[in-house]
């Protein structure tokens, strides 16, 4: 299974990076930028191809989507190379020497890479560090907690995500405009931001349609590669001249329990997870576009930003508003700070421009809030669960819910980062964004009313999502804070050991002094050894300081400590996340391994695609997504396959009377339903039922069925699990 899982991850990486990299290089972006940006191009491409395939070649094999996108990527890349080669040819027409020089300059500019990176290998080494740290954290927190790589989370939203991906595979349709958990039953479906599900379906199609395996592989790839590279690109774009900050960011891409891990243990909110993860990949081209000197470069960069924003939105629309907060605040900051400037330029014109930008953003926010198509989202309300004081305390500790635990080390790092941005105001917008998101969290979790709906309605007023927003915005600040703490600790160590003088070797003045030293070979060698020793000591001191800070990070993130709070035990964040994942992915929970094996037996006995009436709360709500069993109820709720409340109620409450109730008989014939499956017979001793939306009185028509009930023939029985054939 390990090799199979590695294969699934490899397939996911290929689908996300191969076509996207080729498309990004066509702009042309630098190699590293192209690698980082690739997932946005691939996600958008897969989704658009899915919509097109539905209209043109329905049904379509899942691998064909990826194959077509890769072919398109190669074609566009080759065309772009040919075009750039033609542009780069010397002009054969007569011209002056000055004209030749200008033509050469123009030629070079025309083929210059967008979002350039250092010519040496430093950025790739930094990227390797980001991926390496993310691999370790993800292995400990997520992969090590799984009860098998093909296990799945017993969460409510997971029933939908698995079923949608399974429906894509069963029908060969991958259109986000026609999405449903019941595509296999002929339901046309409607729009749903299903980019995640298309990707999972494509990967699953290469591994026996194992949707659970593909889901876990995609979660791992996004946390190990996609998001770390996105954060690496963003932090390099912001702090590229400060190598310590760039390297420090590697610790924090997947270190916050609120994001990304909060979306894994709650919901699961996996589409929202990848939407947030791609926000930096839309933001960086936007930032570069504001600074680009040429109109053509601005256009290319803005196009890449639009591609990224579209990928963000089709994964989960609230990601677009997340992007909007950062983009607007950066644009306002950019009004006062010229490229490379460390001091703001403030005058009446710039202030007026900033006010207009902010007012326009507020007007757009209001227009979207009032837009008819947004009403179902912005009017959703999650009731307050904390007092304002509890919210104000829990937010900065990054314990947005109890399941996410506390992260005091990150709190200190972010606070130091905020102090840094207050002193170096070019990056103050990062702190403003974080504090705004933190305010959104406090408002969403501790208040109710119009202000809450207006400010947090785009995130369903869900404090899980607004908390994740704050965690996402905190990542660059934590990197800044960590780098400053390393510098402070290094300075303290040098002062205490009396080695602070070694720093003179790096200053221009002292380099001049060394040059004026005696010129004898012996003196020269001595000077060289002294300088080398000084630089080595300086490097060792910095390394020791970084090691100490990293050790503190590890201890504060992974020690199994807890404190009592009322009747609860509050753990450290990543420890708590690990425990939550271990519990939710366990085959001892709700849909157990024995019940899953029983489902496999059922599928061998009954005809292929035969509909099975079930009680979803006994764990069978996941049986379609996980195993492909054609169940009538696919979520722990009272609604069935066709969302017909009366039909679903009739079956739930009257199925046991099938021999005497003609309406039940007509409904079963219409559904072509001939089987009933119970994974938790009421007479059993060890039921594994979900309590969510389950009331016993609503399911008497199914749960009272026994082998003595007229019209039902028991054909399979193991423990408290039953399969009946309906005969009337």
XYZ file of C-alpha atoms in Angstrom:
728
model
C 0.000 0.000 0.000
C 2.922 2.356 0.677
C 4.159 2.033 -2.897
C 0.640 2.499 -4.218
C 0.243 5.662 -2.153
C 3.587 6.996 -3.373
C 2.418 6.249 -6.892
C -0.807 8.181 -6.280
C 1.163 11.147 -4.942
C 3.456 10.990 -7.966
C 0.469 10.973 -10.305
C -1.030 13.937 -8.470
C 2.259 15.849 -8.748
C 2.437 15.085 -12.472
C -1.125 16.291 -13.062
C -0.582 19.471 -11.049
C 2.895 20.410 -12.227
C 3.629 19.108 -15.719
C 0.994 21.003 -17.757
C 1.044 24.020 -15.441
C 4.812 24.367 -15.620
C 4.779 24.319 -19.411
C 2.020 26.917 -19.530
C 3.764 29.165 -17.013
C 7.071 28.942 -18.885
C 5.223 30.158 -21.973
C 4.665 33.601 -20.415
C 7.716 33.326 -19.780
C 8.164 33.022 -16.036
C 11.459 31.930 -14.534
C 11.883 28.235 -13.867
C 11.264 28.467 -10.152
C 8.307 30.812 -10.511
C 6.859 28.504 -13.167
C 7.191 25.516 -10.858
C 5.527 27.350 -7.991
C 2.713 28.791 -10.132
C 2.058 25.564 -12.061
C -0.839 24.257 -9.902
C -3.013 27.302 -10.636
C -2.668 26.767 -14.389
C -3.310 23.032 -14.032
C -6.296 23.361 -11.705
C -7.953 25.932 -13.944
C -7.110 23.918 -17.055
C -8.520 20.664 -15.672
C -11.711 22.395 -14.629
C -12.240 24.121 -17.980
C -11.459 20.902 -19.836
C -14.027 19.127 -17.663
C -16.707 21.645 -18.629
C -15.740 21.435 -22.320
C -15.656 17.633 -22.290
C -19.180 17.537 -20.853
C -20.440 19.523 -23.827
C -18.307 17.931 -26.551
C -17.268 14.355 -25.736
C -19.503 13.211 -22.910
C -18.628 10.774 -21.384
C -14.885 11.287 -21.175
C -12.273 9.072 -19.474
C -10.663 10.883 -16.550
C -7.060 10.326 -17.722
C -7.979 11.961 -21.028
C -8.505 15.283 -19.222
C -4.971 15.255 -17.865
C -3.556 13.973 -21.151
C -5.267 16.707 -23.153
C -4.070 19.392 -20.748
C -0.486 18.126 -20.902
C -0.643 18.073 -24.696
C -1.965 21.636 -24.708
C 0.818 22.703 -22.362
C 3.465 21.244 -24.659
C 1.885 22.845 -27.724
C 1.645 26.316 -26.197
C 5.154 26.079 -24.793
C 6.615 25.109 -28.183
C 4.702 27.884 -29.929
C 5.936 30.422 -27.383
C 9.520 29.249 -27.928
C 9.164 29.676 -31.671
C 7.666 33.138 -31.275
C 10.358 34.259 -28.845
C 13.020 32.854 -31.150
C 11.619 34.880 -34.033
C 11.575 38.027 -31.920
C 15.121 37.383 -30.776
C 16.560 37.238 -34.335
C 18.856 40.166 -35.193
C 17.330 42.843 -37.347
C 18.861 42.513 -40.851
C 17.806 46.003 -41.953
C 20.445 48.753 -42.047
C 20.624 50.858 -38.929
C 22.988 53.067 -37.015
C 25.186 51.875 -34.229
C 22.876 53.483 -31.706
C 19.954 51.783 -33.360
C 21.718 48.405 -33.141
C 22.327 48.922 -29.442
C 18.692 49.842 -28.899
C 17.488 46.835 -30.889
C 19.660 44.507 -28.830
C 18.324 46.014 -25.613
C 14.761 45.602 -26.874
C 15.443 42.034 -27.928
C 16.789 41.100 -24.529
C 13.893 42.768 -22.786
C 11.408 40.945 -24.993
C 12.667 37.541 -23.880
C 13.388 38.446 -20.238
C 11.820 36.142 -17.700
C 8.976 37.437 -15.575
C 9.258 37.055 -11.794
C 13.011 36.429 -12.095
C 14.850 34.663 -9.295
C 18.527 34.561 -8.299
C 20.701 33.015 -10.970
C 22.355 30.675 -8.473
C 20.832 27.693 -6.724
C 19.831 29.517 -3.535
C 16.126 29.705 -4.329
C 16.016 26.000 -5.194
C 17.829 25.148 -1.973
C 15.320 27.252 -0.069
C 12.471 25.488 -1.882
C 13.976 22.111 -0.994
C 14.075 23.197 2.642
C 10.408 24.249 2.510
C 9.410 20.917 1.001
C 11.597 18.952 3.414
C 10.165 20.615 6.521
C 6.616 20.274 5.180
C 7.259 16.592 4.455
C 8.371 15.981 8.048
C 5.439 17.869 9.581
C 2.889 16.327 7.226
C 4.274 12.842 7.869
C 3.981 13.310 11.630
C 0.681 15.150 11.765
C -1.231 13.573 8.878
C 0.310 10.535 7.213
C 1.399 8.922 10.472
C -2.114 9.306 11.895
C -3.913 7.573 9.026
C -5.390 4.140 9.649
C -4.178 3.040 6.228
C -3.563 5.220 3.178
C -7.004 4.321 1.818
C -8.805 5.318 5.006
C -11.027 8.386 5.101
C -12.243 10.995 7.565
C -15.593 10.337 9.220
C -16.721 13.922 8.664
C -20.041 15.172 7.348
C -18.768 17.082 4.312
C -16.548 14.148 3.391
C -19.631 12.202 2.336
C -20.261 14.837 -0.336
C -16.658 15.217 -1.481
C -16.156 11.474 -1.915
C -19.527 11.054 -3.628
C -18.945 13.892 -6.094
C -15.550 12.506 -7.121
C -17.036 9.010 -7.395
C -19.905 10.377 -9.488
C -17.439 11.969 -11.903
C -15.722 8.615 -12.322
C -18.940 6.615 -12.705
C -20.455 8.915 -15.314
C -17.380 10.200 -17.155
C -18.612 13.766 -16.668
C -16.367 16.291 -14.944
C -18.233 19.554 -15.322
C -18.378 21.939 -12.364
C -21.599 23.224 -13.936
C -23.234 19.817 -13.492
C -22.141 18.548 -10.101
C -24.060 16.300 -7.743
C -23.619 13.418 -5.316
C -26.078 11.455 -7.475
C -24.738 11.863 -11.000
C -24.695 8.092 -11.388
C -28.471 8.040 -10.893
C -29.080 10.399 -13.778
C -29.234 13.661 -11.841
C -28.072 16.568 -14.016
C -26.677 18.552 -11.088
C -25.748 22.214 -10.947
C -22.812 24.530 -10.383
C -20.483 23.666 -7.540
C -16.830 24.733 -7.081
C -15.571 21.222 -7.799
C -11.964 21.770 -8.876
C -10.820 19.579 -5.971
C -13.134 16.763 -7.023
C -11.998 16.825 -10.648
C -8.369 16.496 -9.543
C -9.158 13.666 -7.124
C -11.174 11.836 -9.779
C -8.334 12.064 -12.306
C -5.829 10.660 -9.792
C -8.243 7.974 -8.593
C -8.874 6.827 -12.175
C -5.237 5.717 -12.353
C -5.518 3.597 -9.187
C -8.614 1.484 -9.514
C -11.020 4.363 -8.830
C -9.884 4.408 -5.190
C -11.285 7.813 -4.243
C -10.115 7.638 -0.609
C -6.544 6.883 -1.640
C -6.554 9.711 -4.184
C -8.019 12.123 -1.636
C -5.267 11.403 0.874
C -2.612 11.637 -1.832
C -3.920 15.037 -2.923
C -4.011 16.301 0.673
C -0.404 15.199 1.104
C 0.777 16.775 -2.160
C -0.841 20.118 -1.435
C 0.660 20.219 2.053
C 4.096 18.911 1.112
C 4.647 20.665 -2.221
C 2.002 23.090 -3.467
C 1.559 25.291 -0.411
C 5.189 25.294 0.757
C 6.323 26.380 -2.708
C 3.594 29.026 -2.785
C 4.730 30.411 0.575
C 8.369 30.207 -0.505
C 7.594 32.273 -3.602
C 5.619 34.832 -1.595
C 8.215 35.256 1.149
C 11.015 35.449 -1.413
C 9.017 38.126 -3.257
C 8.600 40.102 -0.021
C 11.965 39.517 1.658
C 14.245 38.154 -1.065
C 17.234 40.189 0.127
C 16.963 38.770 3.638
C 18.041 35.153 3.333
C 17.309 34.422 6.986
C 13.650 35.387 6.637
C 13.307 33.381 3.420
C 14.764 30.265 5.067
C 12.787 30.819 8.276
C 9.550 30.638 6.337
C 10.154 26.928 5.746
C 9.135 26.200 9.335
C 5.725 27.795 9.093
C 3.964 26.862 5.851
C 2.151 23.918 7.474
C 2.847 24.728 11.132
C -0.456 26.411 12.020
C -3.221 24.140 13.232
C -5.903 26.612 12.109
C -4.684 26.384 8.538
C -4.182 24.116 6.747
C -4.913 21.399 9.302
C -8.144 22.866 10.629
C -9.693 22.249 7.220
C -8.582 18.610 7.313
C -10.123 17.797 10.709
C -13.282 19.888 10.322
C -15.758 19.399 7.533
C -13.657 18.282 5.701
C -13.195 21.640 3.983
C -10.732 20.386 1.398
C -11.882 22.625 -1.496
C -11.465 25.620 0.816
C -8.036 24.333 1.825
C -6.645 24.290 -1.712
C -8.354 27.591 -2.502
C -6.505 29.322 0.339
C -3.282 27.528 -0.636
C -3.375 29.006 -4.122
C -3.993 32.581 -2.940
C -0.230 33.393 -2.798
C 0.101 32.085 -6.347
C -2.399 34.679 -7.551
C -1.004 37.404 -5.295
C 2.658 37.267 -6.389
C 1.966 37.937 -10.114
C -0.365 40.755 -9.054
C 2.378 42.285 -6.923
C 4.884 41.930 -9.741
C 2.439 43.534 -12.185
C 2.278 46.678 -10.072
C 6.069 46.973 -10.204
C 6.654 45.898 -13.825
C 8.061 48.786 -15.917
C 6.627 47.727 -19.309
C 2.961 47.575 -20.263
C 3.423 44.202 -22.000
C 4.942 42.700 -18.862
C 2.144 44.163 -16.752
C -0.404 42.551 -19.058
C 1.250 39.124 -18.855
C 1.575 39.307 -15.095
C -2.015 40.448 -14.646
C -3.139 37.581 -16.880
C -1.240 35.144 -14.652
C -2.860 36.756 -11.614
C -6.287 36.315 -13.221
C -5.495 32.659 -13.936
C -4.529 32.211 -10.298
C -7.615 34.042 -9.062
C -9.889 31.926 -11.263
C -8.239 28.749 -9.935
C -8.757 30.029 -6.397
C -12.419 30.859 -7.048
C -13.369 27.584 -8.756
C -11.900 25.697 -5.807
C -13.900 27.793 -3.302
C -15.198 31.317 -4.047
C -14.357 32.746 -0.624
C -10.703 32.338 -1.601
C -11.243 35.195 -4.060
C -12.239 37.487 -1.196
C -9.228 36.258 0.756
C -7.063 37.274 -2.199
C -8.916 40.583 -2.402
C -8.000 41.572 1.151
C -4.293 41.011 0.518
C -4.299 42.544 -2.959
C -6.048 45.735 -1.872
C -3.850 46.238 1.188
C -0.701 45.638 -0.844
C -1.875 48.028 -3.561
C -2.539 50.735 -0.969
C 0.881 50.134 0.559
C 2.427 50.279 -2.894
C 0.949 53.756 -3.396
C 3.258 55.075 -0.670
C 6.304 52.873 -1.299
C 8.151 52.932 -4.579
C 9.817 49.639 -5.627
C 12.784 49.031 -3.352
C 12.077 52.043 -1.161
C 12.211 51.551 2.597
C 10.622 54.908 3.453
C 7.133 55.970 2.497
C 6.439 58.960 0.283
C 3.353 60.689 1.628
C 1.658 63.572 -0.123
C -1.880 64.702 -0.832
C -2.055 62.941 -4.197
C -0.973 59.582 -2.805
C -3.330 59.851 0.135
C -6.187 60.591 -2.252
C -5.299 57.580 -4.411
C -5.190 55.329 -1.341
C -8.583 56.577 -0.180
C -10.083 55.997 -3.617
C -8.653 52.456 -3.733
C -10.039 51.608 -0.317
C -13.423 53.138 -1.123
C -13.602 51.223 -4.406
C -12.763 47.982 -2.591
C -15.486 48.661 -0.015
C -17.981 49.443 -2.788
C -17.133 46.181 -4.574
C -17.451 44.306 -1.269
C -20.905 45.809 -0.756
C -21.978 45.047 -4.316
C -20.934 41.414 -3.976
C -22.664 41.191 -0.608
C -25.920 42.373 -2.195
C -25.548 40.325 -5.383
C -28.462 37.870 -5.767
C -26.193 34.890 -6.521
C -24.331 35.434 -3.225
C -27.370 35.517 -0.931
C -27.344 31.831 -0.035
C -23.745 32.229 1.113
C -23.716 35.594 2.879
C -26.964 34.907 4.738
C -25.662 31.688 6.258
C -25.148 32.143 9.990
C -23.022 30.258 12.454
C -24.138 31.186 15.950
C -21.612 32.685 18.356
C -19.987 30.134 20.660
C -17.523 32.245 22.685
C -17.623 35.464 24.629
C -15.710 38.379 23.093
C -13.031 38.023 25.791
C -12.592 34.300 25.098
C -12.367 35.034 21.381
C -9.774 37.758 21.884
C -7.664 35.366 23.976
C -8.061 32.291 21.768
C -7.396 34.056 18.464
C -3.803 35.199 19.078
C -3.075 31.749 20.550
C -4.262 30.260 17.243
C -6.791 28.048 19.021
C -9.697 28.965 16.790
C -11.536 25.844 17.965
C -10.780 23.479 20.828
C -9.789 20.748 18.376
C -6.968 22.975 17.093
C -5.183 23.465 20.443
C -2.906 26.345 21.410
C 0.329 27.423 19.703
C 2.121 29.893 21.994
C 5.436 29.707 20.115
C 3.720 30.866 16.948
C 1.987 33.612 18.899
C 5.337 35.028 19.998
C 6.817 34.764 16.505
C 3.866 36.578 14.947
C 3.993 39.286 17.608
C 7.686 39.872 16.893
C 6.850 39.965 13.184
C 4.212 42.634 13.814
C 6.714 44.723 15.761
C 9.149 44.385 12.863
C 6.584 45.618 10.330
C 5.755 48.582 12.573
C 9.433 49.570 12.393
C 9.847 48.685 8.700
C 6.574 50.011 7.398
C 7.024 48.803 3.864
C 5.604 45.501 5.117
C 3.080 46.951 7.559
C 0.254 45.831 5.273
C 0.985 42.237 6.308
C 0.172 43.069 9.922
C -2.925 45.019 8.897
C -4.167 42.002 6.930
C -3.527 39.644 9.845
C -5.193 41.920 12.403
C -8.191 42.379 10.099
C -8.550 38.606 9.739
C -8.186 38.212 13.486
C -10.967 40.763 13.953
C -13.114 38.786 11.494
C -12.556 35.682 13.607
C -13.465 37.437 16.859
C -16.605 38.882 15.296
C -17.669 35.570 13.731
C -17.152 33.456 16.848
C -18.441 35.852 19.498
C -21.152 38.048 17.966
C -24.329 37.851 15.929
C -25.960 40.436 13.716
C -25.561 42.567 10.600
C -21.900 43.481 11.159
C -20.997 39.800 11.394
C -22.861 38.998 8.172
C -21.351 41.890 6.214
C -17.761 41.288 7.290
C -17.662 37.488 7.427
C -20.637 36.381 5.324
C -18.428 35.471 2.369
C -16.909 32.806 4.644
C -20.384 31.649 5.782
C -19.704 33.473 9.104
C -17.883 30.229 9.942
C -15.213 30.809 12.574
C -13.297 27.778 11.283
C -12.797 29.627 8.008
C -12.139 33.082 9.453
C -9.685 31.507 11.889
C -7.954 29.844 8.951
C -7.852 33.250 7.276
C -5.950 34.659 10.251
C -3.555 31.697 10.286
C -2.861 32.066 6.560
C -2.063 35.758 6.928
C 0.138 35.055 9.953
C 2.624 32.817 8.113
C 4.888 35.560 6.665
C 4.817 37.392 10.004
C 5.926 34.240 11.820
C 8.851 33.877 9.397
C 9.865 37.489 10.042
C 9.541 37.014 13.789
C 11.615 33.833 13.781
C 14.398 35.446 11.730
C 14.521 38.410 14.099
C 14.648 36.130 17.134
C 17.536 34.225 15.558
C 19.366 37.512 14.930
C 18.715 38.664 18.502
C 19.887 35.365 19.982
C 22.984 35.380 17.769
C 23.851 38.878 18.918
C 23.337 37.908 22.539
C 25.591 34.869 22.155
C 28.331 36.927 20.497
C 28.144 39.529 23.226
C 28.397 36.971 26.015
C 31.261 35.062 24.385
C 33.132 38.219 23.474
C 33.160 37.346 19.773
C 31.131 40.258 18.547
C 34.269 41.701 17.010
C 34.230 39.030 14.326
C 31.525 41.047 12.586
C 34.098 43.662 11.502
C 35.247 41.333 8.763
C 32.023 41.930 6.864
C 31.954 45.728 6.896
C 33.314 47.776 4.013
C 35.478 49.905 6.303
C 37.193 46.946 7.838
C 37.688 45.310 4.467
C 39.713 48.404 3.613
C 41.705 48.061 6.828
C 42.567 44.472 5.981
C 43.783 45.570 2.556
C 46.191 47.991 4.239
C 47.760 45.269 6.400
C 51.459 44.366 5.942
C 52.064 42.837 2.558
C 54.512 40.131 3.615
C 53.395 36.587 2.780
C 53.371 35.594 6.439
C 51.326 38.623 7.450
C 49.006 38.109 4.511
C 48.447 34.462 5.423
C 47.818 35.401 9.050
C 45.295 38.017 8.002
C 43.538 35.541 5.732
C 43.376 32.950 8.505
C 42.017 35.560 10.923
C 39.330 36.656 8.477
C 38.418 33.063 7.670
C 38.267 32.221 11.371
C 36.106 35.253 12.033
C 33.653 34.383 9.264
C 33.538 30.749 10.418
C 32.807 31.854 13.972
C 30.109 34.188 12.721
C 28.555 31.387 10.694
C 28.741 28.930 13.572
C 27.139 31.401 15.966
C 24.268 32.021 13.575
C 23.811 28.305 13.015
C 23.738 27.637 16.755
C 21.166 30.399 17.271
C 18.995 29.015 14.463
C 19.310 25.491 15.879
C 18.217 26.632 19.339
C 15.202 28.464 17.914
C 14.285 25.479 15.747
C 14.505 23.191 18.779
C 12.118 25.504 20.629
C 9.791 25.374 17.653
C 9.791 21.572 17.671
C 9.267 21.326 21.430
C 6.437 23.840 21.481
C 4.716 22.209 18.520
C 5.024 18.521 19.335
C 5.400 17.975 23.091
C 2.371 16.008 24.366
C 1.507 18.564 27.054
C -1.954 19.742 28.061
C -3.658 22.109 30.486
C -7.101 21.909 31.994
C -9.767 24.402 30.973
C -13.118 23.671 32.546
C -13.975 20.087 31.651
C -11.553 20.073 28.701
C -7.869 19.365 28.215
C -6.184 21.850 25.910
C -3.246 20.349 23.980
C -0.607 21.928 21.795
C -1.951 22.533 18.321
C -0.216 19.969 16.131
C -0.481 17.296 18.825
C -4.215 17.904 18.951
C -4.504 17.806 15.165
C -2.652 14.488 15.061
C -5.044 13.015 17.627
C -8.079 14.342 15.747
C -6.906 12.850 12.454
C -6.112 9.534 14.141
C -9.634 9.376 15.567
C -11.494 10.546 12.491
C -9.622 8.270 10.078
C -9.909 5.194 12.279
C -11.565 2.078 10.863
C -13.035 1.559 14.337
C -15.264 4.621 13.919
C -18.801 4.666 12.420
C -18.010 2.838 9.167
C -15.759 0.166 10.612
C -13.432 -2.161 8.760
C -15.883 -5.017 9.354
C -18.734 -2.986 7.907
C -16.619 -1.973 4.931
C -15.811 -5.634 4.305
C -19.541 -6.405 4.530
C -20.210 -3.751 1.870
C -17.696 -5.479 -0.396
C -19.612 -8.740 0.070
C -22.889 -6.979 -0.685
C -21.483 -5.612 -3.936
C -20.417 -9.123 -4.967
C -23.884 -10.545 -4.318
C -26.212 -7.937 -5.807
C -26.307 -6.894 -9.490
C -23.921 -4.134 -10.516
C -25.326 -0.637 -9.835
C -28.392 -2.036 -8.051
C -29.879 0.567 -5.728
C -29.732 -0.162 -2.008
C -31.979 1.472 0.595
C -29.948 2.304 3.700
C -29.815 4.203 6.970
C -27.017 6.713 6.336
C -26.184 7.313 10.003
C -24.996 3.720 10.416
C -21.949 4.599 8.301
C -23.415 3.721 4.932
C -23.510 7.433 4.015
C -19.867 6.956 2.976
C -20.353 3.641 1.205
C -20.932 5.153 -2.228
C -17.938 7.484 -2.103
C -15.600 4.900 -0.589
C -16.702 1.671 -2.279
C -19.130 2.698 -5.014
C -22.261 1.044 -3.544
C -25.350 2.642 -5.101
C -27.112 3.820 -1.948
C -30.270 5.921 -1.735
C -29.182 8.057 1.242
C -25.660 9.469 0.870
C -25.454 11.935 3.720
C -26.446 11.766 7.353
C -29.724 13.546 6.725
C -33.344 12.805 5.933
C -33.091 13.479 2.195
C -32.492 10.872 -0.462
C -31.093 10.601 -3.933
C -33.540 12.898 -5.714
C -33.867 15.456 -2.932
C -37.597 14.709 -2.845
C -38.582 15.202 0.793
C -41.881 13.334 0.502
C -40.312 10.386 -1.322
C -37.478 10.190 1.210
C -39.906 10.384 4.130
C -42.139 7.686 2.682
C -39.230 5.245 2.435
C -37.820 6.161 5.859
C -41.102 5.689 7.658
C -43.152 3.203 5.601
C -40.762 0.828 3.840
C -41.490 -1.949 6.337
C -45.107 -1.938 5.070
C -44.124 -2.606 1.469
C -46.518 -5.540 1.031
C -49.530 -3.437 2.000
C -48.599 0.098 0.961
C -49.036 0.614 -2.780
C -47.414 4.067 -2.681
C -44.248 2.511 -1.288
C -44.363 -0.136 -4.022
C -44.711 2.498 -6.766
C -41.815 4.498 -5.309
C -39.556 1.438 -5.189
C -40.441 0.566 -8.783
C -39.728 4.117 -9.860
C -36.341 3.960 -8.122
C -35.697 0.384 -9.227
C -34.714 -0.357 -5.621
C -34.671 -4.032 -4.619
C -32.352 -4.226 -1.600
C -32.104 -2.936 1.976
C -28.836 -2.834 3.909
C -28.462 -2.285 7.652
C -24.939 -1.935 9.048
C -26.254 -1.550 12.603
C -29.256 -3.744 13.253
C -31.166 -2.231 16.214
C -30.927 -5.560 18.011
C -27.138 -5.455 17.892
C -24.972 -4.817 20.968
C -22.371 -2.473 19.489
C -23.912 0.119 17.160
C -21.548 2.599 15.490
C -23.982 5.331 14.549
C -23.581 9.010 13.823
C -25.647 11.252 16.065
C -25.583 14.105 13.549
C -29.142 14.836 12.360
C -30.241 11.333 13.372
C -33.546 10.737 15.170
C -34.740 7.205 15.662
C -38.377 8.069 14.938
C -37.473 9.187 11.423
C -36.131 5.754 10.425
C -38.659 3.308 11.850
C -39.696 2.193 8.372
C -36.232 0.764 7.741
C -34.763 -0.054 11.151
C -37.766 -2.176 12.211
C -37.228 -4.560 9.301
C -36.243 -8.078 10.362
C -36.121 -11.430 8.611
C -39.699 -11.959 9.803
C -40.998 -8.772 8.175
C -43.233 -9.625 5.200
C -41.687 -8.673 1.870
C -38.054 -8.902 2.970
C -35.787 -11.867 2.351
C -32.564 -11.987 4.397
C -29.731 -12.899 1.999
C -26.638 -11.864 3.970
C -26.034 -11.565 7.693
C -22.862 -10.999 9.735
C -22.983 -9.820 13.333
C -25.452 -6.923 13.431
C -25.184 -6.309 9.670
C -28.008 -7.335 7.346
C -28.803 -7.366 3.651
C -32.411 -7.951 2.581
C -33.936 -8.421 -0.830
C -37.308 -6.724 -1.225
C -40.038 -9.096 -2.471
C -43.670 -8.062 -2.846
